[in-house]
Amino acid sequence: MRDAASGRERLSPGQSEHLATVHRSGEHLLTLVNKVLDLSRIEAGRTVVTPSDFDLCELLAGLKEMCALVAANKGLTLRASAQFLGSAEAGSKPGSPVRLSFEVADSGVGIAAEDLAGLFQPFVQSARGQKHGEGSGLGLAITHEFAELLGGTIEVHSTLGVGTTFTFTIVAHEAAREQPLDAGEGRPVVGLAPGQAVWRILVADDDAGSRRLLVQMLKPPGFAVEEAGDRQAAITVWERWHPHLIWMDMRMPNLDGWQATQRIKSAPGGADTKIVALAASSFEEERAEILAEGCDDFLRKPYRAATLLEMIEKHLGVRYIYGEAAEAAPAMDDRARVHALQSLPDEWLARLEEAAIRAEMNRVEQLIEEVSAQSQAIAVDIQVLADDFDYRRIIALVQRARRRAHDQGDGERREGRA
C-alpha cells in the first residue's frame, strides 16, 4: 500500500512478517552452508568460539518457525516450550556464566543400543538411517564438537518403539546490554532527527539487485545515497563526493573491495570515511582479515534493515526519529466480509476476483487501495487476507458476494414485475 504522507510504497504488517520469515530462512540456509565448511575446520582444530550478544528468545522462535514448516510437510506435530529463570531470581549479573540446557525428543522408532556407541562419530549412521538413505552422518558429529567447544556436553537416550531424546548443555554468559538488541525493530525508523548533517552514503556493489536493496533501505529515512558498480567507480565517487560511509562488498567479479578500501583509506582524508565490509562468510579468520585491510566494521549477508541502520548510528552518530508500531484491526468473520463486499460495485468485485485468480499481487493491492475510500473497514480486512496470500479465500468471498447480490437483484426485479 502507499503511504499518503510520503507517497512511498510501504509494506503492510502481514507482508513484513512474510519477508521476515523469508529473511530468517535465508539466514538459515547460509548457516547450513557455513556449517558444512566448518566440519573441515573442526577436524583441523581451527574452529574458534567468538562470543557475541544475541536474543535467545528470538533465536528459539525463529528455529521453531522454520522447523514447524518442515514438520508440517512431513505430517508431524511439533511442540516447543521454553523455561527461563530470570536474572533477578538467579542472582546473576551481566557477564555471569549461565548453563543452558536443551532437550529434543521424538516419538519415533528409536535407536538400537548397538548403534548408540558410535552415533557421534563422523559418517556413522543408525541402521534406520542407512536403510532409508537419510543424511550423511555428519550432523551429530558436528553438534557434538560444537557442544564441547561451548563448554558443554550432549547425551542420547533411546528406547526401541518408543522414541529418542537428545539432551545437550552449553555454557553462555548473560549479555551486558540491558536493552533488547533489536529494540528499534518494533518501532520503525521514519526519518532522521533534525539538526544533523546531510549524511552521504555510497553503496559499492557490482550486483544491481544488491545495490537496489541497500538503496531502498537507506533512502526512505533521508540519507543521501550514490551507487558504484565496480572498484574504479567507487574510488571516483569517493574522490568527487566524499561520502561519510561506504558499504563495500568484498568478494565479487570486477569489484575488489580490498583494493578499493586500501586506495581510499590511504588517500588524504580517506581515514575520515567509514567503510563497512559486506560479505557472505561468517568465518572469524576472514572477518579479522577484512578489518586488518582497513575496513571499520563487518556486516555478514543476509542482514536486517534494523542492523544496517544500527551500524550507521554506531559509526556516524546518526539520530533517528522512530514511529509507533501499528496495531492490527480486528478481523471480520466470513459472513460479515460477504455482507460488506455485497455493497461494493460488481465491476470492482469482478476485477478483484480476476486479480486473485491470477495471483497478481500488485493488482490486488491497487484494487484494495481503490476501494479504501469507499469502505475502509473491508479494505483493511481484505488486505489482511492478501498479506497472508490467501487468494483462495478472497476468490470464494467475492464469488459468494456477487452471487448473493445477483440473487437479491433478481428477487427485487421479480417483486417489481409482480
Short mmCIF file of C-alpha atoms in Angstrom, two decimals:
data_model
loop_
_atom_site.label_atom_id
_atom_site.label_comp_id
_atom_site.label_asym_id
_atom_site.label_seq_id
_atom_site.Cartn_x
_atom_site.Cartn_y
_atom_site.Cartn_z
CA MET A 1 0.00 0.00 0.00
CA ARG A 2 1.06 3.61 -0.45
CA ASP A 3 1.88 5.94 2.44
CA ALA A 4 -0.29 9.02 1.87
CA ALA A 5 2.10 11.37 3.67
CA SER A 6 5.29 10.41 1.88
CA GLY A 7 3.92 8.96 -1.34
CA ARG A 8 6.21 5.94 -0.88
CA GLU A 9 5.20 2.32 -1.07
CA ARG A 10 5.07 0.75 2.37
CA LEU A 11 4.80 -2.85 3.49
CA SER A 12 1.77 -3.97 5.42
CA PRO A 13 2.31 -5.83 8.73
CA GLY A 14 1.50 -9.13 7.07
CA GLN A 15 3.95 -8.56 4.23
CA SER A 16 6.64 -7.56 6.73
CA GLU A 17 6.03 -10.77 8.64
CA HIS A 18 6.34 -12.88 5.48
CA LEU A 19 9.53 -11.10 4.47
CA ALA A 20 10.94 -11.63 7.96
CA THR A 21 10.27 -15.36 7.60
CA VAL A 22 11.95 -15.44 4.18
CA HIS A 23 14.87 -13.49 5.60
CA ARG A 24 15.32 -15.85 8.55
CA SER A 25 15.11 -18.81 6.17
CA GLY A 26 17.84 -17.23 4.03
CA GLU A 27 19.98 -16.79 7.11
CA HIS A 28 19.32 -20.42 7.99
CA LEU A 29 20.40 -21.64 4.54
CA LEU A 30 23.59 -19.60 4.69
CA THR A 31 24.29 -21.03 8.14
CA LEU A 32 23.87 -24.58 6.82
CA VAL A 33 26.42 -23.95 4.06
CA ASN A 34 28.89 -22.46 6.51
CA LYS A 35 28.43 -25.34 8.95
CA VAL A 36 29.31 -27.87 6.26
CA LEU A 37 32.53 -25.94 5.72
CA ASP A 38 33.03 -25.80 9.49
CA LEU A 39 33.48 -29.56 9.62
CA SER A 40 36.88 -29.32 7.94
CA ARG A 41 37.93 -26.63 10.41
CA ILE A 42 36.73 -28.69 13.36
CA GLU A 43 38.74 -31.69 12.20
CA ALA A 44 41.81 -29.46 11.74
CA GLY A 45 41.36 -27.94 15.21
CA ARG A 46 40.96 -24.44 13.77
CA THR A 47 37.43 -23.66 14.92
CA VAL A 48 37.29 -20.87 17.50
CA VAL A 49 34.47 -19.60 19.69
CA THR A 50 33.71 -15.90 19.27
CA PRO A 51 31.20 -14.70 21.89
CA SER A 52 28.60 -12.16 20.76
CA ASP A 53 25.32 -10.86 22.15
CA PHE A 54 22.07 -12.31 20.79
CA ASP A 55 18.42 -12.55 21.69
CA LEU A 56 17.79 -16.12 22.88
CA CYS A 57 14.00 -15.82 22.73
CA GLU A 58 14.14 -14.58 19.12
CA LEU A 59 16.54 -17.36 18.16
CA LEU A 60 14.27 -20.05 19.60
CA ALA A 61 11.19 -18.50 17.99
CA GLY A 62 12.93 -18.47 14.60
CA LEU A 63 14.03 -22.10 14.96
CA LYS A 64 10.51 -23.13 15.91
CA GLU A 65 9.02 -21.32 12.91
CA MET A 66 11.41 -22.93 10.42
CA CYS A 67 11.23 -26.42 11.95
CA ALA A 68 7.43 -26.24 12.15
CA LEU A 69 7.22 -25.86 8.36
CA VAL A 70 9.47 -28.89 7.80
CA ALA A 71 7.49 -30.92 10.33
CA ALA A 72 4.15 -29.97 8.78
CA ASN A 73 5.36 -31.03 5.32
CA LYS A 74 6.16 -34.46 6.78
CA GLY A 75 2.83 -34.75 8.58
CA LEU A 76 4.45 -34.38 12.01
CA THR A 77 3.38 -32.39 15.04
CA LEU A 78 5.98 -30.06 16.56
CA ARG A 79 5.68 -28.77 20.11
CA ALA A 80 8.16 -26.33 21.62
CA SER A 81 8.35 -24.80 25.08
CA ALA A 82 10.91 -22.72 26.93
CA GLN A 83 11.51 -22.16 30.62
CA PHE A 84 13.74 -19.28 31.64
CA LEU A 85 14.90 -18.32 35.12
CA GLY A 86 15.04 -14.54 35.40
CA SER A 87 18.32 -12.85 36.26
CA ALA A 88 16.95 -11.42 39.48
CA GLU A 89 15.74 -14.84 40.63
CA ALA A 90 19.01 -16.49 39.68
CA GLY A 91 21.05 -13.78 41.40
CA SER A 92 23.24 -13.40 38.34
CA LYS A 93 24.66 -10.26 36.82
CA PRO A 94 25.82 -9.26 33.31
CA GLY A 95 28.80 -11.37 32.27
CA SER A 96 27.97 -14.21 34.64
CA PRO A 97 28.17 -17.74 33.18
CA VAL A 98 24.84 -19.42 32.56
CA ARG A 99 24.30 -23.08 31.72
CA LEU A 100 21.65 -23.53 29.05
CA SER A 101 20.07 -26.97 28.73
CA PHE A 102 18.12 -28.15 25.70
CA GLU A 103 16.17 -31.33 25.08
CA VAL A 104 14.94 -32.65 21.75
CA ALA A 105 12.65 -35.67 21.91
CA ASP A 106 10.63 -37.63 19.36
CA SER A 107 8.16 -40.48 19.41
CA GLY A 108 9.80 -42.36 16.57
CA VAL A 109 11.11 -45.91 16.15
CA GLY A 110 14.07 -45.36 18.46
CA ILE A 111 17.75 -46.31 18.07
CA ALA A 112 19.13 -49.73 18.85
CA ALA A 113 21.61 -49.98 21.74
CA GLU A 114 24.40 -51.23 19.45
CA ASP A 115 24.05 -48.07 17.32
CA LEU A 116 24.30 -45.60 20.21
CA ALA A 117 28.04 -46.06 20.89
CA GLY A 118 29.20 -44.62 17.56
CA LEU A 119 26.34 -42.18 16.98
CA PHE A 120 28.53 -39.06 17.37
CA GLN A 121 31.31 -40.30 15.08
CA PRO A 122 31.61 -38.74 11.60
CA PHE A 123 29.82 -40.62 8.81
CA VAL A 124 28.25 -43.09 11.26
CA GLN A 125 24.50 -43.65 10.89
CA SER A 126 21.92 -45.75 12.65
CA ALA A 127 20.54 -48.83 10.92
CA ARG A 128 17.33 -46.91 10.07
CA GLY A 129 19.32 -44.03 8.57
CA GLN A 130 21.33 -46.43 6.40
CA LYS A 131 18.16 -48.22 5.30
CA HIS A 132 16.38 -45.04 4.23
CA GLY A 133 19.47 -43.24 2.93
CA GLU A 134 18.88 -40.26 5.21
CA GLY A 135 21.61 -37.70 5.86
CA SER A 136 25.37 -38.09 5.62
CA GLY A 137 26.26 -39.00 9.19
CA LEU A 138 27.85 -35.59 9.85
CA GLY A 139 25.16 -33.66 11.72
CA LEU A 140 25.53 -35.30 15.12
CA ALA A 141 29.33 -35.33 14.85
CA ILE A 142 29.39 -31.57 14.24
CA THR A 143 26.84 -30.99 17.00
CA HIS A 144 28.97 -32.99 19.46
CA GLU A 145 32.06 -30.95 18.61
CA PHE A 146 30.18 -27.67 18.94
CA ALA A 147 28.77 -28.68 22.32
CA GLU A 148 32.28 -29.40 23.61
CA LEU A 149 33.67 -26.16 22.14
CA LEU A 150 30.98 -24.28 24.09
CA GLY A 151 31.96 -25.99 27.34
CA GLY A 152 29.06 -28.42 27.31
CA THR A 153 28.06 -31.99 26.59
CA ILE A 154 25.49 -33.91 24.58
CA GLU A 155 23.82 -37.19 25.52
CA VAL A 156 21.30 -39.51 23.93
CA HIS A 157 18.75 -41.91 25.42
CA SER A 158 16.59 -44.12 23.22
CA THR A 159 14.08 -46.94 23.52
CA LEU A 160 13.08 -49.00 20.51
CA GLY A 161 9.48 -48.44 19.57
CA VAL A 162 9.16 -45.51 21.98
CA GLY A 163 11.46 -42.74 20.78
CA THR A 164 14.74 -40.90 21.28
CA THR A 165 15.78 -37.96 23.44
CA PHE A 166 18.89 -35.84 22.87
CA THR A 167 19.98 -33.59 25.73
CA PHE A 168 22.76 -31.04 25.48
CA THR A 169 24.06 -28.32 27.76
CA ILE A 170 26.27 -25.38 26.85
CA VAL A 171 27.84 -22.52 28.79
CA ALA A 172 26.77 -18.97 27.87
CA HIS A 173 27.18 -15.57 29.54
CA GLU A 174 24.49 -13.05 30.30
CA ALA A 175 24.75 -10.09 27.94
CA ALA A 176 25.92 -6.82 29.42
CA ARG A 177 23.37 -4.84 27.41
CA GLU A 178 20.20 -4.11 29.33
CA GLN A 179 18.01 -3.19 26.35
CA PRO A 180 16.96 -5.67 23.63
CA LEU A 181 19.37 -5.78 20.71
CA ASP A 182 16.61 -5.08 18.20
CA ALA A 183 14.65 -2.61 20.32
CA GLY A 184 14.10 -0.40 17.30
CA GLU A 185 12.53 -3.12 15.12
CA GLY A 186 9.15 -2.79 16.78
CA ARG A 187 9.36 1.00 16.35
CA PRO A 188 10.24 1.62 12.71
CA VAL A 189 12.67 4.37 11.70
CA VAL A 190 10.62 7.03 9.92
CA GLY A 191 13.32 9.63 9.36
CA LEU A 192 16.43 11.40 10.56
CA ALA A 193 16.23 13.70 13.57
CA PRO A 194 16.55 17.41 12.62
CA GLY A 195 19.70 19.44 13.15
CA GLN A 196 22.09 16.91 11.56
CA ALA A 197 24.39 16.93 8.58
CA VAL A 198 23.23 15.60 5.24
CA TRP A 199 24.63 12.11 5.66
CA ARG A 200 26.21 10.85 2.42
CA ILE A 201 26.41 7.08 1.92
CA LEU A 202 27.95 5.18 -1.00
CA VAL A 203 26.84 1.66 -1.93
CA ALA A 204 29.62 -0.20 -3.79
CA ASP A 205 28.47 -3.49 -5.26
CA ASP A 206 28.64 -4.93 -8.77
CA ASP A 207 25.27 -6.66 -8.37
CA ALA A 208 22.47 -4.28 -9.32
CA GLY A 209 19.89 -6.14 -7.24
CA SER A 210 22.03 -5.95 -4.09
CA ARG A 211 22.64 -2.24 -4.66
CA ARG A 212 18.93 -1.61 -5.18
CA LEU A 213 18.07 -3.40 -1.93
CA LEU A 214 20.51 -1.29 0.04
CA VAL A 215 19.36 1.93 -1.59
CA GLN A 216 15.73 1.10 -0.81
CA MET A 217 16.69 0.69 2.84
CA LEU A 218 18.74 3.88 3.04
CA LYS A 219 16.79 6.48 1.08
CA PRO A 220 13.44 6.44 2.95
CA PRO A 221 14.93 7.65 6.28
CA GLY A 222 16.58 10.55 4.44
CA PHE A 223 20.17 9.53 3.66
CA ALA A 224 21.82 10.89 0.50
CA VAL A 225 22.86 7.78 -1.44
CA GLU A 226 25.01 7.15 -4.51
CA GLU A 227 25.94 3.86 -6.15
CA ALA A 228 29.08 2.34 -7.65
CA GLY A 229 29.16 -0.82 -9.76
CA ASP A 230 32.89 -1.53 -9.73
CA ARG A 231 36.14 -0.71 -7.92
CA GLN A 232 37.13 2.29 -10.03
CA ALA A 233 33.65 3.78 -9.87
CA ALA A 234 33.73 3.52 -6.07
CA ILE A 235 37.03 5.38 -5.93
CA THR A 236 35.82 8.01 -8.41
CA VAL A 237 32.62 8.67 -6.45
CA TRP A 238 34.60 8.92 -3.22
CA GLU A 239 37.02 11.46 -4.73
CA ARG A 240 34.15 13.59 -6.06
CA TRP A 241 31.54 13.22 -3.30
CA HIS A 242 33.44 12.27 -0.11
CA PRO A 243 30.74 10.09 1.47
CA HIS A 244 30.62 9.73 5.24
CA LEU A 245 30.23 5.93 4.96
CA ILE A 246 30.72 3.28 2.28
CA TRP A 247 29.03 -0.10 2.19
CA MET A 248 31.71 -2.13 0.39
CA ASP A 249 31.03 -5.61 -1.00
CA MET A 250 34.31 -7.51 -0.76
CA ARG A 251 34.08 -10.62 -2.96
CA MET A 252 32.71 -10.22 -6.45
CA PRO A 253 33.98 -10.15 -10.04
CA ASN A 254 35.19 -6.75 -11.23
CA LEU A 255 35.00 -5.31 -7.72
CA ASP A 256 37.97 -5.92 -5.44
CA GLY A 257 36.78 -4.47 -2.17
CA TRP A 258 40.18 -4.88 -0.54
CA GLN A 259 42.00 -2.78 -3.14
CA ALA A 260 39.31 -0.11 -3.19
CA THR A 261 39.40 0.12 0.61
CA GLN A 262 43.19 0.43 0.68
CA ARG A 263 43.18 3.13 -2.03
CA ILE A 264 40.55 5.21 -0.23
CA LYS A 265 41.97 4.80 3.24
CA SER A 266 45.49 5.73 2.12
CA ALA A 267 44.37 8.88 0.27
CA PRO A 268 44.31 12.29 2.02
CA GLY A 269 41.08 12.49 4.01
CA GLY A 270 40.30 8.83 3.42
CA ALA A 271 40.60 7.94 7.08
CA ASP A 272 37.56 10.14 7.76
CA THR A 273 35.34 7.88 5.65
CA LYS A 274 33.91 4.87 7.44
CA ILE A 275 33.97 1.69 5.36
CA VAL A 276 31.82 -1.28 6.34
CA ALA A 277 32.54 -4.54 4.54
CA LEU A 278 29.68 -6.69 3.26
CA ALA A 279 30.47 -10.39 2.90
CA ALA A 280 28.64 -13.70 2.94
CA SER A 281 31.20 -15.52 5.06
CA SER A 282 30.95 -15.73 8.82
CA PHE A 283 34.41 -17.17 9.43
CA GLU A 284 36.23 -15.25 12.15
CA GLU A 285 39.55 -15.50 10.26
CA GLU A 286 38.08 -13.70 7.23
CA ARG A 287 36.46 -11.08 9.43
CA ALA A 288 39.85 -10.35 11.04
CA GLU A 289 41.49 -10.17 7.60
CA ILE A 290 38.90 -7.69 6.32
CA LEU A 291 39.29 -5.44 9.35
CA ALA A 292 43.08 -5.63 9.02
CA GLU A 293 42.80 -4.28 5.46
CA GLY A 294 41.34 -1.02 6.78
CA CYS A 295 37.59 -1.60 6.99
CA ASP A 296 35.95 -0.10 10.07
CA ASP A 297 33.42 -2.87 10.52
CA PHE A 298 31.97 -6.03 9.00
CA LEU A 299 28.37 -7.00 8.24
CA ARG A 300 27.50 -10.52 7.19
CA LYS A 301 24.92 -11.18 4.50
CA PRO A 302 21.98 -11.55 4.75
CA TYR A 303 21.31 -8.61 7.04
CA ARG A 304 18.29 -6.85 8.51
CA ALA A 305 17.40 -3.24 7.91
CA ALA A 306 17.44 -2.63 11.67
CA THR A 307 21.02 -3.98 11.89
CA LEU A 308 22.07 -1.83 8.93
CA LEU A 309 20.69 1.37 10.50
CA GLU A 310 22.10 0.47 13.89
CA MET A 311 25.59 0.14 12.41
CA ILE A 312 25.30 3.53 10.70
CA GLU A 313 24.27 5.01 14.05
CA LYS A 314 27.28 3.34 15.69
CA HIS A 315 29.85 4.77 13.27
CA LEU A 316 28.37 8.16 12.37
CA GLY A 317 26.35 9.06 15.45
CA VAL A 318 23.18 9.40 13.38
CA ARG A 319 19.99 10.16 15.34
CA TYR A 320 16.70 8.68 14.15
CA ILE A 321 13.03 9.50 14.55
CA TYR A 322 11.03 6.40 15.44
CA GLY A 323 7.38 5.77 14.65
CA GLU A 324 4.94 3.65 16.59
CA ALA A 325 4.09 0.12 15.55
CA ALA A 326 0.60 -0.02 14.08
CA GLU A 327 -1.97 -2.16 15.86
CA ALA A 328 -3.81 -4.70 13.75
CA ALA A 329 -7.52 -4.08 13.31
CA PRO A 330 -9.85 -6.88 14.42
CA ALA A 331 -10.71 -9.19 11.54
CA MET A 332 -14.25 -9.78 10.29
CA ASP A 333 -15.75 -13.24 10.03
CA ASP A 334 -16.63 -14.55 6.56
CA ARG A 335 -20.35 -13.69 6.89
CA ALA A 336 -19.51 -10.06 7.65
CA ARG A 337 -17.00 -9.97 4.80
CA VAL A 338 -19.54 -11.23 2.28
CA HIS A 339 -22.14 -8.73 3.52
CA ALA A 340 -19.64 -5.86 3.22
CA LEU A 341 -18.48 -6.97 -0.25
CA GLN A 342 -22.11 -7.10 -1.49
CA SER A 343 -22.33 -3.33 -1.15
CA LEU A 344 -19.39 -2.73 -3.49
CA PRO A 345 -19.68 -2.31 -7.28
CA ASP A 346 -19.86 -5.59 -9.20
CA GLU A 347 -17.32 -4.29 -11.71
CA TRP A 348 -14.77 -3.83 -8.90
CA LEU A 349 -15.57 -7.26 -7.47
CA ALA A 350 -15.04 -8.84 -10.89
CA ARG A 351 -11.63 -7.19 -11.22
CA LEU A 352 -10.62 -8.30 -7.72
CA GLU A 353 -11.73 -11.86 -8.44
CA GLU A 354 -9.71 -11.95 -11.67
CA ALA A 355 -6.61 -10.49 -9.98
CA ALA A 356 -6.85 -13.01 -7.14
CA ILE A 357 -7.28 -15.92 -9.58
CA ARG A 358 -4.15 -14.77 -11.42
CA ALA A 359 -2.36 -14.14 -8.07
CA GLU A 360 -1.39 -10.67 -9.30
CA MET A 361 -0.22 -9.20 -6.01
CA ASN A 362 0.30 -5.65 -7.22
CA ARG A 363 -3.12 -5.60 -8.90
CA VAL A 364 -4.83 -6.88 -5.73
CA GLU A 365 -3.07 -4.13 -3.75
CA GLN A 366 -4.22 -1.47 -6.23
CA LEU A 367 -7.83 -2.64 -6.11
CA ILE A 368 -7.84 -2.65 -2.30
CA GLU A 369 -6.43 0.88 -2.33
CA GLU A 370 -9.14 1.95 -4.81
CA VAL A 371 -11.96 0.84 -2.54
CA SER A 372 -10.43 2.07 0.72
CA ALA A 373 -12.08 5.50 0.38
CA GLN A 374 -15.50 3.89 -0.05
CA SER A 375 -15.16 1.22 2.63
CA GLN A 376 -12.07 1.44 4.83
CA ALA A 377 -13.14 -1.49 7.04
CA ILE A 378 -13.47 -4.05 4.23
CA ALA A 379 -10.31 -2.72 2.55
CA VAL A 380 -8.30 -3.30 5.74
CA ASP A 381 -9.83 -6.73 6.25
CA ILE A 382 -9.26 -7.95 2.69
CA GLN A 383 -5.72 -6.59 2.97
CA VAL A 384 -5.18 -8.98 5.89
CA LEU A 385 -6.09 -11.91 3.62
CA ALA A 386 -3.88 -10.56 0.83
CA ASP A 387 -0.97 -10.20 3.27
CA ASP A 388 -1.37 -13.90 4.06
CA PHE A 389 -1.54 -14.70 0.31
CA ASP A 390 -4.95 -16.26 1.00
CA TYR A 391 -6.23 -15.60 -2.52
CA ARG A 392 -8.38 -18.72 -2.46
CA ARG A 393 -10.47 -17.28 0.34
CA ILE A 394 -10.65 -13.88 -1.38
CA ILE A 395 -11.96 -15.58 -4.51
CA ALA A 396 -14.54 -17.57 -2.54
CA LEU A 397 -15.74 -14.48 -0.64
CA VAL A 398 -16.04 -12.38 -3.80
CA GLN A 399 -17.93 -15.13 -5.63
CA ARG A 400 -20.37 -15.53 -2.73
CA ALA A 401 -20.89 -11.76 -2.54
CA ARG A 402 -21.53 -11.47 -6.29
CA ARG A 403 -23.88 -14.44 -6.22
CA ARG A 404 -25.89 -13.01 -3.33
CA ALA A 405 -26.00 -9.58 -4.93
CA HIS A 406 -27.19 -11.18 -8.18
CA ASP A 407 -29.82 -13.28 -6.41
CA GLN A 408 -31.01 -10.26 -4.45
CA GLY A 409 -31.26 -8.23 -7.64
CA ASP A 410 -33.29 -10.97 -9.34
CA GLY A 411 -35.65 -11.09 -6.34
CA GLU A 412 -36.18 -7.35 -6.42
CA ARG A 413 -36.89 -7.44 -10.15
CA ARG A 414 -39.46 -10.23 -9.70
CA GLU A 415 -41.16 -8.26 -6.94
CA GLY A 416 -41.25 -5.22 -9.22
CA ARG A 417 -42.92 -7.20 -12.02
CA ALA A 418 -45.46 -8.63 -9.60
#
